[in-house]
XYZ file of C-alpha atoms in Angstrom:
205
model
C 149.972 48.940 129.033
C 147.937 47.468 132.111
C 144.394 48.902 132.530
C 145.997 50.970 135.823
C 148.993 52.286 133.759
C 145.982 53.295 131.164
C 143.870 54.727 133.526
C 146.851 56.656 134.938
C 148.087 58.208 131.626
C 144.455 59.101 131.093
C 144.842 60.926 133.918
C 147.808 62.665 133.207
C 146.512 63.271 129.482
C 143.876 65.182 131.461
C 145.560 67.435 133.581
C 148.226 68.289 130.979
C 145.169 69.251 129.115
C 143.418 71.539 132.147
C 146.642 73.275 132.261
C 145.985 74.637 129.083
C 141.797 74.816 128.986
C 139.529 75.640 131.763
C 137.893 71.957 132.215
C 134.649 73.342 132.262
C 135.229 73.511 128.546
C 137.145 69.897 128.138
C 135.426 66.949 125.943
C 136.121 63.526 126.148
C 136.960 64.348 122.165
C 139.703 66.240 123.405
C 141.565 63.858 126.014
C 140.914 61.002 123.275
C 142.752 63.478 120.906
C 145.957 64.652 123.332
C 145.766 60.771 124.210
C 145.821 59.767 120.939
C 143.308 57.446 121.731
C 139.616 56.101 121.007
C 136.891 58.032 122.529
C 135.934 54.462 123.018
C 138.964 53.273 125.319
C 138.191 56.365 127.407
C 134.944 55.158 128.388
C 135.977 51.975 129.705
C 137.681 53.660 132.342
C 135.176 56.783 133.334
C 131.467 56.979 132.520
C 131.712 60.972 131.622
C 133.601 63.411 131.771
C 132.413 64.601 135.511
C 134.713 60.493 136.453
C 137.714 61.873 134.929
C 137.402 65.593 136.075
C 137.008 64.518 139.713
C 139.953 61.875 139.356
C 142.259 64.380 137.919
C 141.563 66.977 140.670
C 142.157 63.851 143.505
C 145.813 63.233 141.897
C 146.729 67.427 141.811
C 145.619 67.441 145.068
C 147.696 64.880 146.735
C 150.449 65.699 144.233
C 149.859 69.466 145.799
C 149.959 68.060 149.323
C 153.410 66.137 148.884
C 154.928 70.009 147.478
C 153.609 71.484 150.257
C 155.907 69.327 152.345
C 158.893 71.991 153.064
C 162.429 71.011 154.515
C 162.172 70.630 158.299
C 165.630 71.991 158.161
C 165.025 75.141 157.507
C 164.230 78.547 159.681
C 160.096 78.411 159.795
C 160.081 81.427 157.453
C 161.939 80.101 154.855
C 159.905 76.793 155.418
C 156.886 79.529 154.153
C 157.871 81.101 151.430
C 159.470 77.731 149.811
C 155.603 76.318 150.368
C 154.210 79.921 148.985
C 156.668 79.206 145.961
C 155.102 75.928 145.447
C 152.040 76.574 145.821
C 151.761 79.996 143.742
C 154.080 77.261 141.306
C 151.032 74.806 141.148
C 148.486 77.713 140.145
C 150.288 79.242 137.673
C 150.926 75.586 136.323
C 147.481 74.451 136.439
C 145.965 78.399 135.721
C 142.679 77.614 134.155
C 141.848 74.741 136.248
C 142.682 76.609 139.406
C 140.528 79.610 138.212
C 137.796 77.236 137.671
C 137.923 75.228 141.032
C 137.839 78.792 142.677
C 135.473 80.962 140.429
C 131.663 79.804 141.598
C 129.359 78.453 139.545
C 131.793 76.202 138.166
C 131.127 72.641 137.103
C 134.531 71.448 138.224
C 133.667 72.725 141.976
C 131.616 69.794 143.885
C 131.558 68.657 147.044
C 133.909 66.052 146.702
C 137.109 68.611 144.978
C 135.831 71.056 147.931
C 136.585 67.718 150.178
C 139.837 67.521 149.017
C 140.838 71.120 149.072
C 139.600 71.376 152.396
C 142.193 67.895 153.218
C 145.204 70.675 151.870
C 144.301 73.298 153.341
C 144.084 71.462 156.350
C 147.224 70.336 156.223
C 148.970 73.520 155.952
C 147.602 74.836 159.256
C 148.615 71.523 160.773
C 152.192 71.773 159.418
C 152.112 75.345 160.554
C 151.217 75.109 163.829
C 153.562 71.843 164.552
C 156.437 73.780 162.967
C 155.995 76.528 165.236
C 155.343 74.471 167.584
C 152.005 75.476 168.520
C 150.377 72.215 170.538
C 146.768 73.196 170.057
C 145.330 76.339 168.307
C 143.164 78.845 170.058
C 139.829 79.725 168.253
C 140.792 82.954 167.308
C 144.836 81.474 166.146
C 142.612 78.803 164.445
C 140.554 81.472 162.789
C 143.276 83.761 162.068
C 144.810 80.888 159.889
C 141.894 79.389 158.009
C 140.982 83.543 157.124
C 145.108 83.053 156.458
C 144.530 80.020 153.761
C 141.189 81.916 152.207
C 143.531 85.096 151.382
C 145.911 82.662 149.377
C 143.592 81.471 147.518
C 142.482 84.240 146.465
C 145.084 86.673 146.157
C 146.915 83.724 144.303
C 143.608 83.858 142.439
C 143.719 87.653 140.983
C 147.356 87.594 140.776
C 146.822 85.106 137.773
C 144.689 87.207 136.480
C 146.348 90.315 136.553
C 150.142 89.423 137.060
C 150.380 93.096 139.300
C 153.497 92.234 140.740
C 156.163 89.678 141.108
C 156.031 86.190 142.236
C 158.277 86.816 144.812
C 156.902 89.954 145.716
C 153.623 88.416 146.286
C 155.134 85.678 148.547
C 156.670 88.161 150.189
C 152.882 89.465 150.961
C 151.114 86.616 151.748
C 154.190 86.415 154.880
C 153.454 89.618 155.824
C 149.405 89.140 156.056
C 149.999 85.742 158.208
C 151.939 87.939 160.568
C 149.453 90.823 160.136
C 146.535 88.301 160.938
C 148.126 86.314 163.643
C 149.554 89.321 165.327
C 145.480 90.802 165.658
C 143.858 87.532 166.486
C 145.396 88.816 170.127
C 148.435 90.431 172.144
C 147.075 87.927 174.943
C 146.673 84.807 173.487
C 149.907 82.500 174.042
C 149.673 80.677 171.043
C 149.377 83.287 168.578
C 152.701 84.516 170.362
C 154.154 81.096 169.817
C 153.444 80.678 166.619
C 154.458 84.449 165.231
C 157.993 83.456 167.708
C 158.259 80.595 165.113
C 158.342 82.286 162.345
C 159.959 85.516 163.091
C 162.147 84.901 166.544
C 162.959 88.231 166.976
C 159.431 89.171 166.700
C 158.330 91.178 170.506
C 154.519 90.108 169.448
């Protein structure tokens, strides 16, 4: 195996792990174990266990941000709940680590995994707004969708926790908030209109 296809399966090793184990609670004994590997050959690769945490969370991320991708194809609001699915799909895949990037206090949150959150989320309102095709967002659209990506998170968040209702009946939900917060970021504003048009063409807002 080449040191990248090492480092790579390392990787992987890891995140199979944090699926299963909040990584706040991980050990370099444990990935060596799962690996079946030296503790040793581990090291060459990452200093400590913060170099492997933080490469892990960079390849969820971008794996998260290709998912997040829906077909172009389809009506806008299917486009959203297919990227819901996915995303409620990668929480519920990756539970403890997810509860840990988003719980505070967490040794797992740093600047750089709140970097690359921030790149997804970003993308989502991007995608959002040129699917609708929404130009450029007013401040208050622009607010309305970054509160939008915060209520995700965290309803995603407790629903983990607490499994209240369906998976589909909390995508179905999350649509109905986006509207909710779109529709009273402003009856005037044209691109709020636009973008609620997009995803519900029927839709008088």
């Amino acid at each position: 195996m080449s040191p990248q296809q090492r480092r790579a399966d390392l990787i992987r090793t890891a995140l199979d792990v944090f699926s299963r184990t909040s990584p706040d609670q991980v050990t370099m004994e444990d990935i060596a174990t799962t690996a079946d590997v030296s503790r040793a050959l581990i090291y060459r690769y990452f200093p400590n266990m913060a170099e492997l945490r933080a490469a892990a969370v960079n390849v969820a991320m971008r794996e998260l941000a290709q998912r997040l991708v829906p077909d172009a194809n389809l009506p806008l609001l299917e486009q959203l709940r297919a990227a819901l699915g996915e995303f409620i799909a990668f929480a519920e895949e990756y539970a403890p680590a997810y509860i840990s990037l988003l719980r505070g206090g967490s040794i797992v949150a740093t600047e750089q995994t709140e970097a690359e959150i921030d790149q997804v989320r970003a993308q989502v309102r991007r995608l959002l707004l040129e699917r609708s095709g929404v130009d450029e967002p007013s401040a208050r659209l622009d607010l309305a969708l970054r509160c939008w990506t915060a209520v995700v998170e965290s309803a995603v968040l407790m629903w983990l926790e607490e499994r209240s209702m369906s998976r589909a009946e909390l995508q179905s939900w999350l649509l109905d908030q986006l509207l909710a917060m779109a529709g009273a970021s402003g009856a005037g504003d044209a691109e709020t209109r636009t973008l609620v048009r997009g995803i519900v063409p029927d839709s008088h807002e």
